[in-house]
Amino acid sequence: MNEKKTKNISKFLSLLLRHKPETIGLTLDEQGWASVDELLSKLEQNRKGISFEELGYVVENNNKKRFTFNEDQSKIRASQGHSLKLDLGYTAIEPPEFLYHGTATRFIESIEKTGLEKRNRHHVHLSAELATAKDVGGRHGKPVILIVKSKDMHLSGHEFYQSKNGVWLTDHVPVNFIQFPD
Ligand code: HQG
Protein backbone atom coordinates (compact mmCIF):
# COMPACT_ATOMS: atom_id res chain seq x y z
CA MET A 1 0.00 0.00 0.00
CA ASN A 2 1.40 3.44 -0.82
CA GLU A 3 2.19 6.09 1.78
CA LYS A 4 -0.70 8.35 0.83
CA LYS A 5 -3.30 5.63 1.24
CA THR A 6 -1.76 4.53 4.56
CA LYS A 7 -1.91 8.09 5.83
CA ASN A 8 -5.50 8.62 4.71
CA ILE A 9 -6.68 5.44 6.40
CA SER A 10 -4.69 6.34 9.50
CA LYS A 11 -6.26 9.80 9.72
CA PHE A 12 -9.76 8.38 9.35
CA LEU A 13 -9.02 5.74 12.00
CA SER A 14 -7.83 8.50 14.37
CA LEU A 15 -11.14 10.28 13.88
CA LEU A 16 -13.13 7.09 14.52
CA LEU A 17 -11.11 5.63 17.38
CA ARG A 18 -10.31 8.85 19.25
CA HIS A 19 -13.06 11.31 18.58
CA LYS A 20 -16.14 10.38 16.54
CA PRO A 21 -16.90 6.66 16.11
CA GLU A 22 -20.48 7.66 15.33
CA THR A 23 -19.29 8.97 11.95
CA ILE A 24 -19.82 5.44 10.62
CA GLY A 25 -22.10 4.20 13.43
CA LEU A 26 -19.27 2.45 15.27
CA THR A 27 -19.29 1.94 19.05
CA LEU A 28 -16.29 1.68 21.38
CA ASP A 29 -16.26 -0.02 24.78
CA GLU A 30 -15.23 1.86 27.95
CA GLN A 31 -11.56 1.15 27.30
CA GLY A 32 -11.77 2.48 23.77
CA TRP A 33 -11.79 -0.86 21.93
CA ALA A 34 -13.77 -1.38 18.72
CA SER A 35 -14.58 -4.79 17.30
CA VAL A 36 -12.45 -5.33 14.19
CA ASP A 37 -15.31 -7.13 12.40
CA GLU A 38 -17.67 -4.27 13.17
CA LEU A 39 -15.12 -1.67 12.10
CA LEU A 40 -14.49 -3.39 8.75
CA SER A 41 -18.18 -3.91 8.01
CA LYS A 42 -19.14 -0.34 8.97
CA LEU A 43 -16.30 1.03 6.83
CA GLU A 44 -17.63 -1.07 3.96
CA GLN A 45 -21.19 0.22 4.48
CA ASN A 46 -19.84 3.76 4.38
CA ARG A 47 -17.96 3.22 1.13
CA LYS A 48 -14.63 3.29 2.88
CA GLY A 49 -14.03 -0.43 2.83
CA ILE A 50 -10.57 -1.84 3.48
CA SER A 51 -9.42 -5.41 3.96
CA PHE A 52 -8.21 -6.91 7.23
CA GLU A 53 -4.74 -7.08 5.67
CA GLU A 54 -4.81 -3.37 4.87
CA LEU A 55 -5.89 -2.57 8.41
CA GLY A 56 -3.04 -4.71 9.75
CA TYR A 57 -0.60 -2.91 7.46
CA VAL A 58 -1.70 0.49 8.79
CA VAL A 59 -1.47 -0.65 12.44
CA GLU A 60 2.01 -2.03 11.83
CA ASN A 61 3.38 0.81 9.70
CA ASN A 62 1.80 3.87 11.24
CA ASN A 63 4.68 6.26 11.95
CA LYS A 64 3.72 6.72 15.60
CA LYS A 65 2.16 3.30 16.21
CA ARG A 66 -1.07 5.10 17.03
CA PHE A 67 -3.27 1.99 16.94
CA THR A 68 -3.06 -1.34 18.63
CA PHE A 69 -4.80 -4.71 18.30
CA ASN A 70 -5.67 -6.88 21.27
CA GLU A 71 -3.98 -10.26 21.45
CA ASP A 72 -6.25 -12.20 19.08
CA GLN A 73 -6.69 -9.17 16.78
CA SER A 74 -10.45 -9.19 17.31
CA LYS A 75 -10.33 -5.65 18.75
CA ILE A 76 -8.51 -2.42 17.91
CA ARG A 77 -8.04 0.91 19.70
CA ALA A 78 -6.03 4.13 19.58
CA SER A 79 -3.23 4.13 22.15
CA GLN A 80 -3.66 7.80 23.10
CA GLY A 81 -4.94 11.15 21.89
CA HIS A 82 -8.66 10.68 22.60
CA SER A 83 -11.18 13.40 23.20
CA LEU A 84 -13.85 10.79 24.05
CA LYS A 85 -14.23 10.11 27.76
CA LEU A 86 -12.71 6.65 28.23
CA ASP A 87 -10.51 4.81 30.64
CA LEU A 88 -7.53 3.36 28.80
CA GLY A 89 -6.46 1.56 31.98
CA TYR A 90 -2.84 2.74 32.02
CA THR A 91 -1.14 2.51 35.43
CA ALA A 92 0.79 5.41 36.92
CA ILE A 93 4.57 5.08 36.64
CA GLU A 94 7.65 7.11 37.53
CA PRO A 95 8.69 9.56 34.82
CA PRO A 96 12.25 10.56 33.88
CA GLU A 97 13.70 13.75 35.37
CA PHE A 98 12.61 15.91 32.44
CA LEU A 99 10.04 15.59 29.67
CA TYR A 100 9.38 17.92 26.74
CA HIS A 101 6.26 19.62 25.46
CA GLY A 102 6.21 21.21 22.03
CA THR A 103 3.79 24.06 21.56
CA ALA A 104 3.49 27.21 19.45
CA THR A 105 4.91 30.60 20.44
CA ARG A 106 1.43 32.16 20.39
CA PHE A 107 0.30 29.95 23.32
CA ILE A 108 3.19 30.87 25.61
CA GLU A 109 1.60 33.88 27.27
CA SER A 110 -1.43 31.85 28.23
CA ILE A 111 0.64 28.86 29.39
CA GLU A 112 2.65 31.21 31.62
CA LYS A 113 -0.61 32.01 33.41
CA THR A 114 -2.28 28.62 33.82
CA GLY A 115 0.37 26.02 33.09
CA LEU A 116 -0.19 23.26 30.54
CA GLU A 117 -3.82 22.24 30.24
CA LYS A 118 -5.22 19.17 28.54
CA ARG A 119 -7.75 21.13 26.51
CA ASN A 120 -9.89 18.71 24.45
CA ARG A 121 -7.83 15.62 25.19
CA HIS A 122 -7.67 13.31 28.20
CA HIS A 123 -4.23 14.42 29.23
CA VAL A 124 -1.40 16.84 28.59
CA HIS A 125 0.94 15.06 26.15
CA LEU A 126 4.68 15.06 26.83
CA SER A 127 7.56 13.34 25.14
CA ALA A 128 10.94 12.02 26.17
CA GLU A 129 12.51 13.20 22.92
CA LEU A 130 13.17 16.77 21.85
CA ALA A 131 12.62 15.98 18.17
CA THR A 132 9.11 14.64 18.82
CA ALA A 133 8.21 17.70 20.88
CA LYS A 134 9.44 19.96 18.09
CA ASP A 135 7.23 18.18 15.53
CA VAL A 136 4.19 18.38 17.81
CA GLY A 137 4.75 22.11 18.38
CA GLY A 138 5.21 22.72 14.67
CA ARG A 139 1.67 21.49 14.01
CA HIS A 140 0.31 24.54 15.81
CA GLY A 141 2.62 27.29 14.49
CA LYS A 142 6.14 28.41 15.22
CA PRO A 143 7.39 25.66 17.53
CA VAL A 144 8.76 26.27 20.99
CA ILE A 145 9.86 23.61 23.42
CA LEU A 146 9.03 23.66 27.10
CA ILE A 147 10.97 21.56 29.55
CA VAL A 148 8.82 19.92 32.19
CA LYS A 149 10.38 19.00 35.54
CA SER A 150 8.57 15.70 35.61
CA LYS A 151 10.52 14.11 38.43
CA ASP A 152 9.82 17.04 40.76
CA MET A 153 6.17 16.92 39.74
CA HIS A 154 6.02 13.23 40.50
CA LEU A 155 7.65 13.80 43.89
CA SER A 156 4.95 16.32 44.70
CA GLY A 157 2.20 13.83 43.93
CA HIS A 158 1.36 14.32 40.23
CA GLU A 159 0.65 11.12 38.36
CA PHE A 160 2.24 10.16 35.05
CA TYR A 161 1.24 7.50 32.57
CA GLN A 162 2.90 6.21 29.43
CA SER A 163 0.75 5.12 26.50
CA LYS A 164 1.52 1.91 24.66
CA ASN A 165 3.21 3.94 21.92
CA GLY A 166 5.44 5.81 24.36
CA VAL A 167 3.68 9.15 24.82
CA TRP A 168 3.86 10.52 28.39
CA LEU A 169 0.57 11.67 29.84
CA THR A 170 -0.35 13.77 32.86
CA ASP A 171 -3.36 15.74 33.98
CA HIS A 172 -1.98 19.27 34.27
CA VAL A 173 1.46 20.84 34.46
CA PRO A 174 1.52 23.82 36.87
CA VAL A 175 3.68 26.77 35.82
CA ASN A 176 6.31 26.23 38.51
CA PHE A 177 7.31 22.91 36.90
CA ILE A 178 7.83 24.41 33.44
CA GLN A 179 11.13 25.76 32.18
CA PHE A 180 10.41 28.37 29.50
CA PRO A 181 13.08 29.28 26.94
CA ASP A 182 14.78 32.67 27.46
C1 HQG B 1 -1.71 24.10 24.11
C2 HQG B 1 -0.23 14.29 18.54
C3 HQG B 1 -2.77 27.96 25.80
C4 HQG B 1 -0.74 22.97 23.97
C5 HQG B 1 1.05 14.62 19.26
C6 HQG B 1 -1.07 22.49 22.56
C7 HQG B 1 0.67 14.57 20.69
C8 HQG B 1 -2.26 25.75 25.85
C9 HQG B 1 -2.55 22.79 22.42
C10 HQG B 1 -0.81 14.71 20.70
C11 HQG B 1 -2.37 25.72 27.26
C12 HQG B 1 -3.40 21.56 22.50
C13 HQG B 1 -1.25 15.93 21.42
C14 HQG B 1 -2.68 26.94 27.91
C15 HQG B 1 -1.83 23.75 26.61
N1 HQG B 1 -2.88 28.03 27.15
N2 HQG B 1 -2.47 26.85 25.13
N3 HQG B 1 -2.79 27.02 29.23
N4 HQG B 1 -2.09 24.50 27.71
N5 HQG B 1 -1.94 24.51 25.50
O1 HQG B 1 -3.36 18.91 19.78
O2 HQG B 1 0.08 18.29 22.82
O3 HQG B 1 -0.13 12.82 15.93
O4 HQG B 1 -4.65 18.86 21.97
O5 HQG B 1 0.58 23.39 24.12
O6 HQG B 1 2.08 13.73 18.94
O7 HQG B 1 -0.25 19.47 20.58
O8 HQG B 1 -2.37 12.98 16.96
O9 HQG B 1 -2.20 18.67 22.02
O10 HQG B 1 -0.34 23.23 21.63
O11 HQG B 1 1.05 13.40 21.34
O12 HQG B 1 -0.98 10.93 17.32
O13 HQG B 1 -2.88 23.64 23.52
O14 HQG B 1 -1.24 14.77 19.35
O15 HQG B 1 -0.35 12.95 18.38
O16 HQG B 1 -3.25 20.84 21.30
O17 HQG B 1 -0.74 17.10 20.78
P1 HQG B 1 -3.45 19.27 21.19
P2 HQG B 1 -0.69 18.46 21.56
P3 HQG B 1 -1.01 12.39 17.07
mmCIF file of N, CA and C in Angstrom, residues 32-135:
data_model
loop_
_atom_site.group_PDB
_atom_site.id
_atom_site.type_symbol
_atom_site.label_atom_id
_atom_site.label_comp_id
_atom_site.label_asym_id
_atom_site.label_seq_id
_atom_site.Cartn_x
_atom_site.Cartn_y
_atom_site.Cartn_z
ATOM 1 N N GLY A 32 -12.097 1.951 25.087
ATOM 2 C CA GLY A 32 -11.766 2.485 23.771
ATOM 3 C C GLY A 32 -11.614 1.444 22.669
ATOM 4 N N TRP A 33 -11.956 0.172 22.957
ATOM 5 C CA TRP A 33 -11.793 -0.860 21.929
ATOM 6 C C TRP A 33 -13.001 -0.919 20.991
ATOM 7 N N ALA A 34 -12.724 -1.107 19.714
ATOM 8 C CA ALA A 34 -13.770 -1.377 18.721
ATOM 9 C C ALA A 34 -13.585 -2.815 18.238
ATOM 10 N N SER A 35 -14.680 -3.469 17.902
ATOM 11 C CA SER A 35 -14.578 -4.789 17.300
ATOM 12 C C SER A 35 -14.042 -4.623 15.878
ATOM 13 N N VAL A 36 -13.042 -5.426 15.534
ATOM 14 C CA VAL A 36 -12.448 -5.327 14.195
ATOM 15 C C VAL A 36 -13.478 -5.695 13.120
ATOM 16 N N ASP A 37 -14.268 -6.728 13.371
ATOM 17 C CA ASP A 37 -15.305 -7.130 12.400
ATOM 18 C C ASP A 37 -16.284 -5.987 12.161
ATOM 19 N N GLU A 38 -16.709 -5.374 13.298
ATOM 20 C CA GLU A 38 -17.675 -4.272 13.165
ATOM 21 C C GLU A 38 -17.051 -3.091 12.427
ATOM 22 N N LEU A 39 -15.803 -2.773 12.770
ATOM 23 C CA LEU A 39 -15.123 -1.671 12.099
ATOM 24 C C LEU A 39 -15.069 -1.913 10.588
ATOM 25 N N LEU A 40 -14.642 -3.111 10.195
ATOM 26 C CA LEU A 40 -14.494 -3.389 8.754
ATOM 27 C C LEU A 40 -15.845 -3.363 8.048
ATOM 28 N N SER A 41 -16.884 -3.895 8.704
ATOM 29 C CA SER A 41 -18.178 -3.906 8.010
ATOM 30 C C SER A 41 -18.792 -2.511 7.945
ATOM 31 N N LYS A 42 -18.594 -1.713 9.008
ATOM 32 C CA LYS A 42 -19.140 -0.343 8.969
ATOM 33 C C LYS A 42 -18.370 0.522 7.956
ATOM 34 N N LEU A 43 -17.077 0.299 7.844
ATOM 35 C CA LEU A 43 -16.298 1.029 6.827
ATOM 36 C C LEU A 43 -16.839 0.687 5.440
ATOM 37 N N GLU A 44 -17.081 -0.587 5.239
ATOM 38 C CA GLU A 44 -17.631 -1.069 3.959
ATOM 39 C C GLU A 44 -18.978 -0.402 3.650
ATOM 40 N N GLN A 45 -19.867 -0.397 4.661
ATOM 41 C CA GLN A 45 -21.193 0.220 4.478
ATOM 42 C C GLN A 45 -21.099 1.711 4.158
ATOM 43 N N ASN A 46 -20.003 2.329 4.619
ATOM 44 C CA ASN A 46 -19.838 3.763 4.379
ATOM 45 C C ASN A 46 -18.905 4.063 3.213
ATOM 46 N N ARG A 47 -18.793 3.082 2.333
ATOM 47 C CA ARG A 47 -17.963 3.216 1.128
ATOM 48 C C ARG A 47 -16.519 3.559 1.415
ATOM 49 N N LYS A 48 -16.030 3.072 2.543
ATOM 50 C CA LYS A 48 -14.628 3.286 2.876
ATOM 51 C C LYS A 48 -13.966 1.957 3.184
ATOM 52 N N GLY A 49 -14.471 0.927 2.532
ATOM 53 C CA GLY A 49 -14.032 -0.432 2.825
ATOM 54 C C GLY A 49 -12.538 -0.670 2.642
ATOM 55 N N ILE A 50 -11.959 -1.371 3.604
ATOM 56 C CA ILE A 50 -10.568 -1.838 3.485
ATOM 57 C C ILE A 50 -10.549 -3.290 3.945
ATOM 58 N N SER A 51 -9.510 -4.007 3.554
ATOM 59 C CA SER A 51 -9.420 -5.413 3.962
ATOM 60 C C SER A 51 -8.751 -5.505 5.337
ATOM 61 N N PHE A 52 -8.881 -6.672 5.947
ATOM 62 C CA PHE A 52 -8.208 -6.909 7.233
ATOM 63 C C PHE A 52 -6.693 -6.748 7.077
ATOM 64 N N GLU A 53 -6.179 -7.190 5.922
ATOM 65 C CA GLU A 53 -4.737 -7.080 5.670
ATOM 66 C C GLU A 53 -4.311 -5.609 5.590
ATOM 67 N N GLU A 54 -5.142 -4.805 4.955
ATOM 68 C CA GLU A 54 -4.807 -3.372 4.865
ATOM 69 C C GLU A 54 -4.837 -2.720 6.249
ATOM 70 N N LEU A 55 -5.817 -3.111 7.046
ATOM 71 C CA LEU A 55 -5.889 -2.571 8.409
ATOM 72 C C LEU A 55 -4.627 -2.959 9.182
ATOM 73 N N GLY A 56 -4.247 -4.217 9.074
ATOM 74 C CA GLY A 56 -3.037 -4.706 9.748
ATOM 75 C C GLY A 56 -1.797 -3.956 9.300
ATOM 76 N N TYR A 57 -1.747 -3.649 8.007
ATOM 77 C CA TYR A 57 -0.602 -2.914 7.464
ATOM 78 C C TYR A 57 -0.523 -1.525 8.092
ATOM 79 N N VAL A 58 -1.674 -0.863 8.217
ATOM 80 C CA VAL A 58 -1.703 0.488 8.794
ATOM 81 C C VAL A 58 -1.293 0.441 10.274
ATOM 82 N N VAL A 59 -1.818 -0.527 11.017
ATOM 83 C CA VAL A 59 -1.465 -0.654 12.437
ATOM 84 C C VAL A 59 0.048 -0.840 12.578
ATOM 85 N N GLU A 60 0.593 -1.692 11.746
ATOM 86 C CA GLU A 60 2.015 -2.026 11.832
ATOM 87 C C GLU A 60 2.918 -0.881 11.371
ATOM 88 N N ASN A 61 2.492 -0.170 10.331
ATOM 89 C CA ASN A 61 3.378 0.810 9.700
ATOM 90 C C ASN A 61 3.096 2.257 10.054
ATOM 91 N N ASN A 62 2.077 2.486 10.867
ATOM 92 C CA ASN A 62 1.798 3.871 11.240
ATOM 93 C C ASN A 62 3.042 4.471 11.908
ATOM 94 N N ASN A 63 3.391 5.706 11.489
ATOM 95 C CA ASN A 63 4.676 6.259 11.946
ATOM 96 C C ASN A 63 4.772 6.437 13.453
ATOM 97 N N LYS A 64 3.637 6.594 14.141
ATOM 98 C CA LYS A 64 3.722 6.720 15.603
ATOM 99 C C LYS A 64 3.075 5.547 16.329
ATOM 100 N N LYS A 65 2.822 4.486 15.604
ATOM 101 C CA LYS A 65 2.158 3.304 16.211
ATOM 102 C C LYS A 65 0.910 3.737 16.983
ATOM 103 N N ARG A 66 0.080 4.526 16.339
ATOM 104 C CA ARG A 66 -1.067 5.103 17.030
ATOM 105 C C ARG A 66 -2.141 4.088 17.428
ATOM 106 N N PHE A 67 -2.191 2.965 16.702
ATOM 107 C CA PHE A 67 -3.269 1.991 16.941
ATOM 108 C C PHE A 67 -2.702 0.663 17.400
ATOM 109 N N THR A 68 -3.531 -0.052 18.154
ATOM 110 C CA THR A 68 -3.057 -1.338 18.630
ATOM 111 C C THR A 68 -4.192 -2.366 18.589
ATOM 112 N N PHE A 69 -3.845 -3.601 18.251
ATOM 113 C CA PHE A 69 -4.803 -4.711 18.300
ATOM 114 C C PHE A 69 -4.718 -5.361 19.674
ATOM 115 N N ASN A 70 -5.801 -6.005 20.104
ATOM 116 C CA ASN A 70 -5.672 -6.881 21.268
ATOM 117 C C ASN A 70 -4.983 -8.164 20.807
ATOM 118 N N GLU A 71 -4.813 -9.094 21.748
ATOM 119 C CA GLU A 71 -3.981 -10.262 21.453
ATOM 120 C C GLU A 71 -4.458 -11.075 20.249
ATOM 121 N N ASP A 72 -5.767 -11.357 20.197
ATOM 122 C CA ASP A 72 -6.249 -12.197 19.085
ATOM 123 C C ASP A 72 -6.699 -11.371 17.872
ATOM 124 N N GLN A 73 -6.378 -10.078 17.888
ATOM 125 C CA GLN A 73 -6.693 -9.166 16.781
ATOM 126 C C GLN A 73 -8.183 -9.078 16.482
ATOM 127 N N SER A 74 -9.002 -9.339 17.511
ATOM 128 C CA SER A 74 -10.451 -9.185 17.311
ATOM 129 C C SER A 74 -10.876 -7.765 17.659
ATOM 130 N N LYS A 75 -9.991 -7.016 18.365
ATOM 131 C CA LYS A 75 -10.325 -5.649 18.746
ATOM 132 C C LYS A 75 -9.169 -4.715 18.402
ATOM 133 N N ILE A 76 -9.513 -3.442 18.241
ATOM 134 C CA ILE A 76 -8.511 -2.419 17.909
ATOM 135 C C ILE A 76 -8.839 -1.143 18.681
ATOM 136 N N ARG A 77 -7.803 -0.403 19.094
ATOM 137 C CA ARG A 77 -8.043 0.913 19.695
ATOM 138 C C ARG A 77 -6.878 1.854 19.398
ATOM 139 N N ALA A 78 -7.106 3.148 19.657
ATOM 140 C CA ALA A 78 -6.026 4.133 19.577
ATOM 141 C C ALA A 78 -5.310 4.102 20.918
ATOM 142 N N SER A 79 -3.986 4.246 20.906
ATOM 143 C CA SER A 79 -3.225 4.130 22.153
ATOM 144 C C SER A 79 -3.263 5.395 22.997
ATOM 145 N N GLN A 80 -3.567 6.523 22.377
ATOM 146 C CA GLN A 80 -3.658 7.805 23.099
ATOM 147 C C GLN A 80 -4.299 8.821 22.183
ATOM 148 N N GLY A 81 -4.477 10.039 22.726
ATOM 149 C CA GLY A 81 -4.938 11.149 21.889
ATOM 150 C C GLY A 81 -6.444 11.334 21.826
ATOM 151 N N HIS A 82 -7.194 10.615 22.661
ATOM 152 C CA HIS A 82 -8.660 10.683 22.597
ATOM 153 C C HIS A 82 -9.237 12.009 23.106
ATOM 154 N N SER A 83 -10.372 12.380 22.552
ATOM 155 C CA SER A 83 -11.184 13.404 23.198
ATOM 156 C C SER A 83 -12.388 12.738 23.857
ATOM 157 N N LEU A 84 -12.747 11.536 23.428
ATOM 158 C CA LEU A 84 -13.850 10.795 24.049
ATOM 159 C C LEU A 84 -13.480 10.458 25.485
ATOM 160 N N LYS A 85 -14.478 10.465 26.364
ATOM 161 C CA LYS A 85 -14.228 10.115 27.761
ATOM 162 C C LYS A 85 -14.146 8.598 27.894
ATOM 163 N N LEU A 86 -12.939 8.098 28.132
ATOM 164 C CA LEU A 86 -12.711 6.655 28.231
ATOM 165 C C LEU A 86 -11.698 6.411 29.320
ATOM 166 N N ASP A 87 -11.582 5.160 29.727
ATOM 167 C CA ASP A 87 -10.511 4.810 30.643
ATOM 168 C C ASP A 87 -9.616 3.800 29.948
ATOM 169 N N LEU A 88 -8.426 4.249 29.547
ATOM 170 C CA LEU A 88 -7.535 3.356 28.804
ATOM 171 C C LEU A 88 -6.852 2.344 29.713
ATOM 172 N N GLY A 89 -6.974 2.548 31.028
ATOM 173 C CA GLY A 89 -6.460 1.563 31.977
ATOM 174 C C GLY A 89 -4.949 1.561 32.140
ATOM 175 N N TYR A 90 -4.286 2.680 31.814
ATOM 176 C CA TYR A 90 -2.841 2.735 32.023
ATOM 177 C C TYR A 90 -2.556 2.928 33.519
ATOM 178 N N THR A 91 -1.475 2.322 34.011
ATOM 179 C CA THR A 91 -1.139 2.507 35.431
ATOM 180 C C THR A 91 -0.057 3.566 35.578
ATOM 181 N N ALA A 92 -0.151 4.309 36.683
ATOM 182 C CA ALA A 92 0.789 5.408 36.922
ATOM 183 C C ALA A 92 2.196 4.852 37.122
ATOM 184 N N ILE A 93 3.173 5.501 36.472
ATOM 185 C CA ILE A 93 4.570 5.084 36.637
ATOM 186 C C ILE A 93 5.467 6.303 36.847
ATOM 187 N N GLU A 94 6.711 6.029 37.256
ATOM 188 C CA GLU A 94 7.646 7.110 37.533
ATOM 189 C C GLU A 94 8.216 7.672 36.233
ATOM 190 N N PRO A 95 8.158 8.971 36.060
ATOM 191 C CA PRO A 95 8.693 9.563 34.815
ATOM 192 C C PRO A 95 10.197 9.828 34.934
ATOM 193 N N PRO A 96 10.859 10.122 33.800
ATOM 194 C CA PRO A 96 12.253 10.563 33.876
ATOM 195 C C PRO A 96 12.333 11.958 34.500
ATOM 196 N N GLU A 97 13.543 12.444 34.713
ATOM 197 C CA GLU A 97 13.705 13.746 35.370
ATOM 198 C C GLU A 97 13.020 14.878 34.600
ATOM 199 N N PHE A 98 13.211 14.865 33.272
ATOM 200 C CA PHE A 98 12.611 15.914 32.445
ATOM 201 C C PHE A 98 11.833 15.301 31.292
ATOM 202 N N LEU A 99 10.767 15.959 30.889
ATOM 203 C CA LEU A 99 10.044 15.594 29.669
ATOM 204 C C LEU A 99 9.833 16.879 28.885
ATOM 205 N N TYR A 100 9.526 16.743 27.594
ATOM 206 C CA TYR A 100 9.378 17.922 26.739
ATOM 207 C C TYR A 100 7.944 18.084 26.246
ATOM 208 N N HIS A 101 7.562 19.331 26.080
ATOM 209 C CA HIS A 101 6.264 19.622 25.462
ATOM 210 C C HIS A 101 6.487 20.640 24.360
ATOM 211 N N GLY A 102 6.086 20.276 23.150
ATOM 212 C CA GLY A 102 6.206 21.207 22.032
ATOM 213 C C GLY A 102 4.890 21.943 21.866
ATOM 214 N N THR A 103 4.997 23.264 21.780
ATOM 215 C CA THR A 103 3.792 24.056 21.557
ATOM 216 C C THR A 103 4.144 25.172 20.575
ATOM 217 N N ALA A 104 3.218 26.104 20.374
ATOM 218 C CA ALA A 104 3.495 27.210 19.452
ATOM 219 C C ALA A 104 3.721 28.484 20.259
ATOM 220 N N THR A 105 4.552 29.370 19.717
ATOM 221 C CA THR A 105 4.909 30.602 20.438
ATOM 222 C C THR A 105 3.665 31.388 20.882
ATOM 223 N N ARG A 106 2.598 31.344 20.043
ATOM 224 C CA ARG A 106 1.433 32.164 20.389
ATOM 225 C C ARG A 106 0.699 31.672 21.647
ATOM 226 N N PHE A 107 0.981 30.456 22.108
ATOM 227 C CA PHE A 107 0.305 29.951 23.318
ATOM 228 C C PHE A 107 1.073 30.257 24.605
ATOM 229 N N ILE A 108 2.309 30.745 24.442
ATOM 230 C CA ILE A 108 3.186 30.868 25.611
ATOM 231 C C ILE A 108 2.621 31.782 26.697
ATOM 232 N N GLU A 109 2.093 32.932 26.275
ATOM 233 C CA GLU A 109 1.599 33.881 27.267
ATOM 234 C C GLU A 109 0.520 33.251 28.147
ATOM 235 N N SER A 110 -0.358 32.497 27.495
ATOM 236 C CA SER A 110 -1.432 31.846 28.233
ATOM 237 C C SER A 110 -0.903 30.716 29.128
ATOM 238 N N ILE A 111 0.066 29.963 28.591
ATOM 239 C CA ILE A 111 0.642 28.857 29.386
ATOM 240 C C ILE A 111 1.373 29.409 30.615
ATOM 241 N N GLU A 112 1.959 30.599 30.465
ATOM 242 C CA GLU A 112 2.647 31.212 31.616
ATOM 243 C C GLU A 112 1.669 31.541 32.740
ATOM 244 N N LYS A 113 0.407 31.689 32.389
ATOM 245 C CA LYS A 113 -0.605 32.011 33.414
ATOM 246 C C LYS A 113 -1.173 30.765 34.074
ATOM 247 N N THR A 114 -1.515 29.755 33.255
ATOM 248 C CA THR A 114 -2.278 28.621 33.815
ATOM 249 C C THR A 114 -1.531 27.299 33.785
ATOM 250 N N GLY A 115 -0.328 27.288 33.245
ATOM 251 C CA GLY A 115 0.374 26.017 33.091
ATOM 252 C C GLY A 115 -0.152 25.284 31.870
ATOM 253 N N LEU A 116 0.270 24.034 31.701
ATOM 254 C CA LEU A 116 -0.194 23.260 30.542
ATOM 255 C C LEU A 116 -1.499 22.569 30.878
ATOM 256 N N GLU A 117 -2.494 22.841 30.044
ATOM 257 C CA GLU A 117 -3.820 22.241 30.244
ATOM 258 C C GLU A 117 -4.086 21.202 29.169
ATOM 259 N N LYS A 118 -4.985 20.259 29.490
ATOM 260 C CA LYS A 118 -5.217 19.171 28.538
ATOM 261 C C LYS A 118 -6.161 19.546 27.403
ATOM 262 N N ARG A 119 -6.848 20.690 27.571
ATOM 263 C CA ARG A 119 -7.753 21.130 26.507
ATOM 264 C C ARG A 119 -8.762 20.040 26.140
ATOM 265 N N ASN A 120 -8.873 19.686 24.846
ATOM 266 C CA ASN A 120 -9.891 18.708 24.449
ATOM 267 C C ASN A 120 -9.513 17.265 24.726
ATOM 268 N N ARG A 121 -8.268 17.017 25.054
ATOM 269 C CA ARG A 121 -7.828 15.623 25.185
ATOM 270 C C ARG A 121 -7.928 15.160 26.638
ATOM 271 N N HIS A 122 -7.631 13.873 26.852
ATOM 272 C CA HIS A 122 -7.673 13.308 28.202
ATOM 273 C C HIS A 122 -6.573 13.837 29.090
ATOM 274 N N HIS A 123 -5.419 14.094 28.462
ATOM 275 C CA HIS A 123 -4.227 14.425 29.228
ATOM 276 C C HIS A 123 -3.406 15.479 28.494
ATOM 277 N N VAL A 124 -2.462 16.069 29.227
ATOM 278 C CA VAL A 124 -1.404 16.844 28.587
ATOM 279 C C VAL A 124 -0.417 15.816 28.035
ATOM 280 N N HIS A 125 0.024 16.012 26.790
ATOM 281 C CA HIS A 125 0.938 15.064 26.152
ATOM 282 C C HIS A 125 2.374 15.573 26.228
ATOM 283 N N LEU A 126 3.260 14.710 26.693
ATOM 284 C CA LEU A 126 4.675 15.065 26.825
ATOM 285 C C LEU A 126 5.515 14.004 26.139
ATOM 286 N N SER A 127 6.735 14.369 25.762
ATOM 287 C CA SER A 127 7.558 13.341 25.141
ATOM 288 C C SER A 127 8.951 13.321 25.751
ATOM 289 N N ALA A 128 9.587 12.174 25.629
ATOM 290 C CA ALA A 128 10.939 12.019 26.174
ATOM 291 C C ALA A 128 11.974 12.522 25.174
ATOM 292 N N GLU A 129 11.554 12.749 23.934
ATOM 293 C CA GLU A 129 12.507 13.202 22.917
ATOM 294 C C GLU A 129 12.209 14.623 22.438
ATOM 295 N N LEU A 130 13.285 15.395 22.344
ATOM 296 C CA LEU A 130 13.174 16.769 21.852
ATOM 297 C C LEU A 130 12.578 16.829 20.448
ATOM 298 N N ALA A 131 13.045 15.929 19.570
ATOM 299 C CA ALA A 131 12.615 15.975 18.168
ATOM 300 C C ALA A 131 11.105 15.785 18.058
ATOM 301 N N THR A 132 10.560 14.872 18.847
ATOM 302 C CA THR A 132 9.109 14.643 18.816
ATOM 303 C C THR A 132 8.372 15.893 19.270
ATOM 304 N N ALA A 133 8.863 16.495 20.355
ATOM 305 C CA ALA A 133 8.209 17.698 20.880
ATOM 306 C C ALA A 133 8.229 18.816 19.836
ATOM 307 N N LYS A 134 9.324 18.909 19.111
ATOM 308 C CA LYS A 134 9.438 19.955 18.092
ATOM 309 C C LYS A 134 8.403 19.740 16.986
ATOM 310 N N ASP A 135 8.235 18.487 16.561
ATOM 311 C CA ASP A 135 7.232 18.180 15.529
ATOM 312 C C ASP A 135 5.824 18.514 16.008
#
